[in-house]
Amino acid sequence: MKYASDVVERAINEFSKLPGIGRKTAQRHVFFLLKSTDDEIDELVRVLKDLKEKVRHCSLCFNLTEVDPCPLCSNPERDRSMICVVEEPNDVVAVEKTGEFKGLYHCLGGVLSPLDGVGPDDLHIKELLARLDEQTTEVIIATNPNTEGEATALYLARLIKPLGIKISRIARGLPVGADLEYADEITLSRAFEGRISL
Amino acid sequence: MKYASDVVERAINEFSKLPGIGRKTAQRHVFFLLKSTDDEIDELVRVLKDLKEKVRHCSLCFNLTEVDPCPLCSNPERDRSMICVVEEPNDVVAVEKTGEFKGLYHCLGGVLSPLDGVGPDDLHIKELLARLDEQTTEVIIATNPNTEGEATALYLARLIKPLGIKISRIARGLPVGADLEYADEITLSRAFEGRISL
């Protein structure tokens, strides 16, 4: 059975396409939008158009941006000697939140994943190598600490080390506030491996 | 910290406004849309505009519709002697799915809820009474089986009974496939009250 209105059906179908949204949630979205004001709908429509028309990838670091190069790459206050390699633009946001890193970024656009058919040519690895110059002193690999992320980190290390540039990997260990008793063995052994002298 | 792109930020904010969507999910939606084709975005934009421009409430039953009266009200094959009263248009979809009911519907647009400041004048009760004529033989109240739904059902019964029209309430009892052992007491006692002879 369908709604008496085709538009409502179409809207539910469109929202169901979003990741993690089933028919029931899509239905709630549509009913919410039906009760929204014209201005609210207009703003949503405008932002969708802008997303498609204005947002692109920075030609240097492949972060999302509206100007090329992106504000991070063109910021003269950023430390040009360090490049932090991440998987996706949202990882840049996560690292920036810490306020810990003042260098540049490079988004790979994914990780090596032979099972999904993602090889080195599908990632922005060539572009990363092209960015490394005499200014670069360190490349920090901040891919996710899972199998694919580790494999990608090792692959990049093998490419970059011969260039005489320091290459590092963000630490794996117990998250702050965690409990030793409930930590999994791999995390705990990584925490031991990565111990630092006090 | 924000994304390097304001549009991405704005899009995340807009999606966070949808019910049940937090910042993280909104972020996933926006990244998904950034990877969608132009056609897919266009379809989403079109459907949002149509929602606002084409969908309205049927002036008879207050179901959602694009034509007034709605296809259900204007369908000559529906049984005009029965009116099923529901809270919202999505309840019409739920009842229609059963294929059990062939009469007309009436959407109240909510339920009586003094705590939320919803009184009889905020619901389409006047319009329901105005629809009852010599054709009408039965009004079935299918509001949700919770406190507000029951109160609304009792309120409507008190209004409609004096008109000499049969008024009924959908049965409360154990859902099909349920286990007596795990049923709550209220549902079980309702199931006993509503027992039918075999």
CSV table of C-alpha atoms in Angstrom, one decimal:
chain,number,residue,atom,x,y,z
A,1,MET,CA,0.0,0.0,0.0
A,2,LYS,CA,1.1,3.5,-0.8
A,3,TYR,CA,0.3,6.9,0.4
A,4,ALA,CA,-2.5,8.7,-1.4
A,5,SER,CA,0.1,11.1,-2.6
A,6,ASP,CA,2.8,10.0,-5.1
A,7,VAL,CA,5.0,12.8,-4.0
A,8,VAL,CA,5.1,11.6,-0.5
A,9,GLU,CA,6.0,8.1,-1.8
A,10,ARG,CA,8.8,9.5,-3.9
A,11,ALA,CA,10.1,11.6,-1.0
A,12,ILE,CA,10.2,8.5,1.2
A,13,ASN,CA,12.0,6.6,-1.5
A,14,GLU,CA,14.6,9.4,-1.9
A,15,PHE,CA,15.3,9.6,1.9
A,16,SER,CA,15.5,5.8,2.2
A,17,LYS,CA,18.5,6.0,-0.1
A,18,LEU,CA,20.6,7.9,2.5
A,19,PRO,CA,22.9,5.6,4.5
A,20,GLY,CA,21.4,4.1,7.6
A,21,ILE,CA,17.9,5.3,6.8
A,22,GLY,CA,15.1,2.8,6.4
A,23,ARG,CA,11.6,3.3,5.2
A,24,LYS,CA,10.2,4.1,8.7
A,25,THR,CA,12.8,6.8,9.4
A,26,ALA,CA,12.4,8.2,5.9
A,27,GLN,CA,8.7,8.4,6.6
A,28,ARG,CA,9.4,10.4,9.8
A,29,HIS,CA,11.7,12.7,7.8
A,30,VAL,CA,9.0,13.4,5.2
A,31,PHE,CA,6.3,14.1,7.8
A,32,PHE,CA,8.7,16.4,9.6
A,33,LEU,CA,9.4,18.2,6.3
A,34,LEU,CA,5.7,18.5,5.5
A,35,LYS,CA,5.3,20.3,8.8
A,36,SER,CA,8.3,22.6,8.2
A,37,THR,CA,8.0,26.1,6.9
A,38,ASP,CA,8.7,27.1,3.3
A,39,ASP,CA,11.9,28.8,4.4
A,40,GLU,CA,13.2,25.7,6.0
A,41,ILE,CA,12.6,23.7,2.9
A,42,ASP,CA,14.1,26.4,0.7
A,43,GLU,CA,17.3,26.4,2.8
A,44,LEU,CA,17.6,22.6,2.5
A,45,VAL,CA,17.1,22.9,-1.3
A,46,ARG,CA,19.7,25.7,-1.5
A,47,VAL,CA,22.3,23.7,0.5
A,48,LEU,CA,21.8,20.6,-1.6
A,49,LYS,CA,22.4,22.7,-4.8
A,50,ASP,CA,25.4,24.4,-3.2
A,51,LEU,CA,26.9,21.0,-2.2
A,52,LYS,CA,26.8,19.9,-5.8
A,53,GLU,CA,27.9,23.1,-7.4
A,54,LYS,CA,30.4,24.7,-4.9
A,55,VAL,CA,32.1,21.9,-3.0
A,56,ARG,CA,35.1,20.1,-4.7
A,57,HIS,CA,38.3,18.5,-3.7
A,58,CYS,CA,41.5,20.6,-3.1
A,59,SER,CA,43.9,19.9,-5.9
A,60,LEU,CA,46.8,19.6,-3.3
A,61,CYS,CA,45.4,17.8,-0.3
A,62,PHE,CA,42.1,16.4,-1.6
A,63,ASN,CA,40.2,17.9,1.4
A,64,LEU,CA,36.7,19.2,0.7
A,65,THR,CA,36.8,22.9,-0.2
A,66,GLU,CA,35.0,25.7,-2.0
A,67,VAL,CA,38.3,27.5,-3.0
A,68,ASP,CA,41.3,25.7,-4.6
A,69,PRO,CA,43.8,25.3,-2.9
A,70,CYS,CA,41.8,24.9,0.3
A,71,PRO,CA,42.1,27.3,3.3
A,72,LEU,CA,44.3,24.8,5.1
A,73,CYS,CA,46.8,24.4,2.2
A,74,SER,CA,46.9,28.2,1.6
A,75,ASN,CA,47.2,29.2,5.2
A,76,PRO,CA,50.8,30.7,5.6
A,77,GLU,CA,50.7,29.9,9.4
A,78,ARG,CA,50.6,26.1,8.9
A,79,ASP,CA,53.8,24.2,9.3
A,80,ARG,CA,54.8,23.1,5.7
A,81,SER,CA,57.4,20.6,7.0
A,82,MET,CA,54.8,18.1,8.2
A,83,ILE,CA,52.1,16.3,6.3
A,84,CYS,CA,49.4,14.2,8.0
A,85,VAL,CA,48.0,11.5,5.8
A,86,VAL,CA,44.4,10.6,6.5
A,87,GLU,CA,41.8,8.5,4.8
A,88,GLU,CA,38.9,11.0,4.3
A,89,PRO,CA,38.1,14.7,4.7
A,90,ASN,CA,36.2,14.0,8.0
A,91,ASP,CA,39.4,12.7,9.5
A,92,VAL,CA,40.9,16.1,8.9
A,93,VAL,CA,38.1,17.5,11.0
A,94,ALA,CA,38.8,15.0,13.8
A,95,VAL,CA,42.5,15.8,13.9
A,96,GLU,CA,41.9,19.6,13.7
A,97,LYS,CA,39.6,19.3,16.7
A,98,THR,CA,42.6,18.2,18.9
A,99,GLY,CA,44.5,21.4,18.0
A,100,GLU,CA,47.6,19.2,18.3
A,101,PHE,CA,48.7,19.3,14.7
A,102,LYS,CA,49.7,22.5,12.9
A,103,GLY,CA,51.0,21.0,9.6
A,104,LEU,CA,49.3,20.2,6.3
A,105,TYR,CA,47.0,17.3,5.4
A,106,HIS,CA,46.7,14.8,2.6
A,107,CYS,CA,43.5,12.9,2.1
A,108,LEU,CA,44.0,9.5,0.4
A,109,GLY,CA,40.3,9.1,-0.5
A,110,GLY,CA,40.2,5.7,1.1
A,111,VAL,CA,42.5,2.8,2.1
A,112,LEU,CA,44.1,-0.1,0.2
A,113,SER,CA,41.5,-2.9,0.2
A,114,PRO,CA,42.2,-5.6,-2.3
A,115,LEU,CA,38.9,-7.4,-1.4
A,116,ASP,CA,37.0,-4.3,-2.4
A,117,GLY,CA,39.2,-3.8,-5.5
A,118,VAL,CA,40.9,-0.7,-4.1
A,119,GLY,CA,44.5,-0.6,-5.2
A,120,PRO,CA,47.2,2.1,-4.9
A,121,ASP,CA,46.1,3.7,-8.2
A,122,ASP,CA,42.6,4.4,-6.7
A,123,LEU,CA,44.0,6.5,-3.9
A,124,HIS,CA,45.8,9.9,-4.0
A,125,ILE,CA,49.2,8.3,-3.4
A,126,LYS,CA,50.9,9.6,-6.5
A,127,GLU,CA,49.8,13.1,-5.6
A,128,LEU,CA,51.2,12.6,-2.1
A,129,LEU,CA,54.6,11.6,-3.4
A,130,ALA,CA,54.6,14.6,-5.7
A,131,ARG,CA,54.0,17.0,-2.8
A,132,LEU,CA,57.0,15.8,-0.9
A,133,ASP,CA,60.0,18.2,-1.3
A,134,GLU,CA,63.0,19.5,0.6
A,135,GLN,CA,60.6,21.4,2.9
A,136,THR,CA,59.0,18.1,4.1
A,137,THR,CA,60.7,16.6,7.2
A,138,GLU,CA,57.9,14.3,8.5
A,139,VAL,CA,54.9,12.4,7.2
A,140,ILE,CA,52.5,11.2,9.9
A,141,ILE,CA,50.2,8.4,8.8
A,142,ALA,CA,46.9,8.7,10.5
A,143,THR,CA,44.8,6.1,8.7
A,144,ASN,CA,42.4,4.2,10.9
A,145,PRO,CA,43.9,1.5,13.2
A,146,ASN,CA,42.3,-1.5,11.4
A,147,THR,CA,43.6,-4.0,9.0
A,148,GLU,CA,43.3,-1.9,5.9
A,149,GLY,CA,44.6,1.2,7.6
A,150,GLU,CA,47.6,-0.6,8.9
A,151,ALA,CA,48.3,-2.1,5.5
A,152,THR,CA,48.1,1.3,3.8
A,153,ALA,CA,50.4,2.8,6.4
A,154,LEU,CA,53.0,0.1,5.8
A,155,TYR,CA,52.7,0.5,2.0
A,156,LEU,CA,53.2,4.3,2.3
A,157,ALA,CA,56.2,3.8,4.7
A,158,ARG,CA,57.9,1.6,2.1
A,159,LEU,CA,57.4,4.2,-0.6
A,160,ILE,CA,58.5,7.3,1.5
A,161,LYS,CA,61.3,6.0,3.7
A,162,PRO,CA,63.8,5.7,0.7
A,163,LEU,CA,63.2,9.4,0.1
A,164,GLY,CA,65.0,10.1,3.4
A,165,ILE,CA,61.8,11.6,5.0
A,166,LYS,CA,60.9,10.7,8.5
A,167,ILE,CA,57.6,8.7,8.5
A,168,SER,CA,55.6,8.0,11.6
A,169,ARG,CA,52.3,6.4,12.6
A,170,ILE,CA,49.9,7.7,15.2
A,171,ALA,CA,50.0,5.6,18.4
A,172,ARG,CA,47.8,2.7,19.1
A,173,GLY,CA,47.0,1.9,22.7
A,174,LEU,CA,44.3,2.2,25.3
A,175,PRO,CA,41.9,5.1,24.8
A,176,VAL,CA,41.9,7.6,27.7
A,177,GLY,CA,39.4,6.6,30.4
A,178,ALA,CA,39.5,3.0,29.3
A,179,ASP,CA,39.8,0.0,31.7
A,180,LEU,CA,42.8,-2.4,31.3
A,181,GLU,CA,40.6,-5.3,32.3
A,182,TYR,CA,38.2,-4.8,29.4
A,183,ALA,CA,40.8,-3.9,26.7
A,184,ASP,CA,41.2,-6.4,23.9
A,185,GLU,CA,44.5,-8.2,23.6
A,186,ILE,CA,45.6,-6.6,20.4
A,187,THR,CA,45.1,-3.1,21.7
A,188,LEU,CA,46.8,-4.0,24.9
A,189,SER,CA,49.8,-5.5,23.2
A,190,ARG,CA,50.0,-2.4,20.9
A,191,ALA,CA,50.0,-0.3,24.1
A,192,PHE,CA,52.9,-2.3,25.5
A,193,GLU,CA,54.9,-2.0,22.2
A,194,GLY,CA,54.3,1.7,22.1
A,195,ARG,CA,55.2,2.4,25.7
A,196,ILE,CA,57.1,5.7,26.2
A,197,SER,CA,59.8,6.2,28.9
A,198,LEU,CA,58.8,8.6,31.7
B,1,MET,CA,36.5,22.8,14.3
B,2,LYS,CA,34.6,23.1,11.1
B,3,TYR,CA,35.1,21.7,7.6
B,4,ALA,CA,37.1,23.8,5.3
B,5,SER,CA,33.9,24.2,3.3
B,6,ASP,CA,31.0,26.3,4.8
B,7,VAL,CA,28.5,24.6,2.5
B,8,VAL,CA,29.4,21.2,4.0
B,9,GLU,CA,28.9,22.7,7.5
B,10,ARG,CA,25.6,24.2,6.5
B,11,ALA,CA,24.5,20.9,4.9
B,12,ILE,CA,25.4,19.0,8.1
B,13,ASN,CA,23.4,21.5,10.1
B,14,GLU,CA,20.4,21.2,7.9
B,15,PHE,CA,20.4,17.4,8.0
B,16,SER,CA,20.9,17.5,11.8
B,17,LYS,CA,17.5,19.1,12.1
B,18,LEU,CA,15.7,16.0,10.8
B,19,PRO,CA,14.2,13.9,13.6
B,20,GLY,CA,16.5,11.3,15.1
B,21,ILE,CA,19.5,12.6,13.1
B,22,GLY,CA,22.6,13.7,15.1
B,23,ARG,CA,25.7,15.4,13.8
B,24,LYS,CA,27.5,12.1,13.0
B,25,THR,CA,24.7,10.7,10.9
B,26,ALA,CA,24.2,14.1,9.2
B,27,GLN,CA,27.9,14.0,8.3
B,28,ARG,CA,27.4,10.6,6.7
B,29,HIS,CA,24.4,11.8,4.7
B,30,VAL,CA,26.4,14.8,3.4
B,31,PHE,CA,29.4,12.7,2.4
B,32,PHE,CA,27.0,10.3,0.7
B,33,LEU,CA,25.4,13.1,-1.2
B,34,LEU,CA,28.8,14.5,-2.2
B,35,LYS,CA,29.4,11.2,-3.9
B,36,SER,CA,26.0,11.1,-5.5
B,37,THR,CA,25.4,12.0,-9.2
B,38,ASP,CA,23.9,15.3,-10.2
B,39,ASP,CA,20.7,13.5,-11.2
B,40,GLU,CA,20.3,12.0,-7.8
B,41,ILE,CA,20.7,15.4,-6.1
B,42,ASP,CA,18.3,16.9,-8.7
B,43,GLU,CA,15.7,14.3,-7.9
B,44,LEU,CA,16.0,15.0,-4.1
B,45,VAL,CA,15.7,18.8,-4.8
B,46,ARG,CA,12.7,18.2,-7.0
B,47,VAL,CA,10.9,16.0,-4.5
B,48,LEU,CA,11.5,18.5,-1.7
B,49,LYS,CA,9.9,21.3,-3.8
B,50,ASP,CA,7.0,19.0,-4.8
B,51,LEU,CA,6.4,18.1,-1.1
B,52,LYS,CA,5.9,21.7,-0.3
B,53,GLU,CA,4.0,22.8,-3.4
B,54,LYS,CA,1.8,19.8,-4.2
B,55,VAL,CA,1.0,17.9,-1.1
B,56,ARG,CA,-1.8,19.1,1.1
B,57,HIS,CA,-4.5,17.7,3.3
B,58,CYS,CA,-7.8,16.4,1.9
B,59,SER,CA,-10.5,18.8,2.9
B,60,LEU,CA,-12.8,15.8,3.8
B,61,CYS,CA,-10.6,13.3,5.6
B,62,PHE,CA,-7.4,15.3,6.2
B,63,ASN,CA,-5.2,12.5,4.7
B,64,LEU,CA,-2.3,13.7,2.6
B,65,THR,CA,-3.1,14.1,-1.0
B,66,GLU,CA,-2.3,16.0,-4.2
B,67,VAL,CA,-5.9,16.2,-5.4
B,68,ASP,CA,-8.8,17.4,-3.3
B,69,PRO,CA,-10.8,15.3,-2.3
B,70,CYS,CA,-8.2,12.6,-2.0
B,71,PRO,CA,-8.3,9.4,-4.1
B,72,LEU,CA,-9.7,7.4,-1.1
B,73,CYS,CA,-12.6,9.8,-0.5
B,74,SER,CA,-13.5,10.1,-4.2
B,75,ASN,CA,-13.2,6.4,-4.9
B,76,PRO,CA,-16.8,5.2,-5.6
B,77,GLU,CA,-15.9,1.7,-4.6
B,78,ARG,CA,-15.3,2.5,-1.0
B,79,ASP,CA,-18.0,1.8,1.5
B,80,ARG,CA,-19.4,5.1,2.6
B,81,SER,CA,-21.2,3.7,5.6
B,82,MET,CA,-18.1,3.2,7.6
B,83,ILE,CA,-15.5,5.8,8.8
B,84,CYS,CA,-12.3,4.7,10.4
B,85,VAL,CA,-10.9,7.5,12.6
B,86,VAL,CA,-7.1,7.5,12.9
B,87,GLU,CA,-4.5,9.9,14.3
B,88,GLU,CA,-2.2,10.6,11.4
B,89,PRO,CA,-2.0,9.9,7.6
B,90,ASN,CA,0.6,7.2,8.2
B,91,ASP,CA,-2.0,5.3,10.2
B,92,VAL,CA,-4.1,5.2,7.0
B,93,VAL,CA,-1.3,3.5,5.3
B,94,ALA,CA,-1.0,0.9,8.1
B,95,VAL,CA,-4.7,0.1,8.0
B,96,GLU,CA,-4.8,0.0,4.2
B,97,LYS,CA,-2.0,-2.5,4.2
B,98,THR,CA,-4.2,-5.0,6.0
B,99,GLY,CA,-6.8,-4.9,3.2
B,100,GLU,CA,-9.4,-5.5,5.9
B,101,PHE,CA,-11.2,-2.1,5.8
B,102,LYS,CA,-13.0,-0.9,2.7
B,103,GLY,CA,-14.7,2.3,4.1
B,104,LEU,CA,-13.5,5.9,4.4
B,105,TYR,CA,-11.0,7.4,6.8
B,106,HIS,CA,-10.8,10.5,9.0
B,107,CYS,CA,-7.4,11.8,10.2
B,108,LEU,CA,-7.7,13.7,13.5
B,109,GLY,CA,-4.3,15.3,13.1
B,110,GLY,CA,-3.2,14.1,16.6
B,111,VAL,CA,-4.8,13.0,19.9
B,112,LEU,CA,-6.2,14.8,22.9
B,113,SER,CA,-3.2,15.6,25.1
B,114,PRO,CA,-3.9,18.2,27.8
B,115,LEU,CA,-0.2,18.1,29.0
B,116,ASP,CA,0.9,19.1,25.5
B,117,GLY,CA,-1.9,21.7,25.3
B,118,VAL,CA,-3.8,19.7,22.6
B,119,GLY,CA,-7.6,20.1,23.1
B,120,PRO,CA,-10.6,19.1,21.0
B,121,ASP,CA,-10.4,22.3,19.0
B,122,ASP,CA,-6.9,21.4,17.8
B,123,LEU,CA,-8.0,18.2,16.2
B,124,HIS,CA,-10.3,17.7,13.2
B,125,ILE,CA,-13.2,16.6,15.4
B,126,LYS,CA,-15.7,19.2,14.2
B,127,GLU,CA,-15.1,18.1,10.6
B,128,LEU,CA,-15.6,14.5,11.6
B,129,LEU,CA,-19.0,15.3,13.1
B,130,ALA,CA,-19.9,17.3,10.0
B,131,ARG,CA,-19.2,14.3,7.8
B,132,LEU,CA,-21.6,12.0,9.7
B,133,ASP,CA,-24.9,11.7,7.9
B,134,GLU,CA,-27.7,9.2,7.3
B,135,GLN,CA,-25.2,7.1,5.2
B,136,THR,CA,-22.9,6.5,8.2
B,137,THR,CA,-23.7,3.4,10.1
B,138,GLU,CA,-20.4,2.8,12.0
B,139,VAL,CA,-17.4,4.8,13.2
B,140,ILE,CA,-14.4,2.7,14.1
B,141,ILE,CA,-11.9,4.5,16.3
B,142,ALA,CA,-8.3,3.4,15.5
B,143,THR,CA,-6.3,5.8,17.6
B,144,ASN,CA,-3.2,4.2,19.2
B,145,PRO,CA,-3.8,2.0,22.2
B,146,ASN,CA,-2.1,4.3,24.7
B,147,THR,CA,-3.4,6.8,27.3
B,148,GLU,CA,-4.0,9.7,24.9
B,149,GLY,CA,-5.4,7.4,22.2
B,150,GLU,CA,-7.8,5.8,24.7
B,151,ALA,CA,-8.9,9.2,26.1
B,152,THR,CA,-9.5,10.5,22.5
B,153,ALA,CA,-11.6,7.3,21.7
B,154,LEU,CA,-13.7,7.8,24.8
B,155,TYR,CA,-14.2,11.5,24.0
B,156,LEU,CA,-15.3,10.7,20.5
B,157,ALA,CA,-17.6,7.9,21.7
B,158,ARG,CA,-19.4,10.4,24.0
B,159,LEU,CA,-19.9,12.8,21.1
B,160,ILE,CA,-21.0,10.3,18.5
B,161,LYS,CA,-23.2,7.8,20.5
B,162,PRO,CA,-26.0,10.3,21.0
B,163,LEU,CA,-26.3,10.6,17.2
B,164,GLY,CA,-27.5,7.0,17.0
B,165,ILE,CA,-24.4,5.8,15.1
B,166,LYS,CA,-22.6,2.6,16.1
B,167,ILE,CA,-19.2,3.4,17.4
B,168,SER,CA,-16.5,0.8,17.9
B,169,ARG,CA,-12.8,0.6,19.0
B,170,ILE,CA,-10.2,-1.7,17.4
B,171,ALA,CA,-9.4,-4.6,19.7
B,172,ARG,CA,-6.6,-4.6,22.1
B,173,GLY,CA,-5.0,-7.9,22.9
B,174,LEU,CA,-1.9,-10.0,22.4
B,175,PRO,CA,-0.2,-9.4,19.1
B,176,VAL,CA,-0.1,-12.4,16.8
B,177,GLY,CA,3.0,-14.5,17.5
B,178,ALA,CA,3.4,-13.2,21.0
B,179,ASP,CA,4.0,-15.2,24.1
B,180,LEU,CA,1.4,-15.2,27.0
B,181,GLU,CA,4.3,-15.5,29.5
B,182,TYR,CA,5.9,-12.2,28.4
B,183,ALA,CA,2.7,-10.2,27.8
B,184,ASP,CA,2.2,-7.2,30.2
B,185,GLU,CA,-0.7,-7.3,32.5
B,186,ILE,CA,-2.7,-4.5,30.9
B,187,THR,CA,-2.5,-6.1,27.4
B,188,LEU,CA,-3.4,-9.5,28.8
B,189,SER,CA,-6.4,-8.2,30.8
B,190,ARG,CA,-7.6,-6.3,27.6
B,191,ALA,CA,-7.2,-9.6,25.7
B,192,PHE,CA,-9.6,-11.3,28.3
B,193,GLU,CA,-12.1,-8.4,28.2
B,194,GLY,CA,-12.1,-8.5,24.4
B,195,ARG,CA,-12.5,-12.3,24.1
B,196,ILE,CA,-14.7,-13.5,21.3
B,197,SER,CA,-16.8,-16.7,21.4
B,198,LEU,CA,-15.8,-19.4,19.1
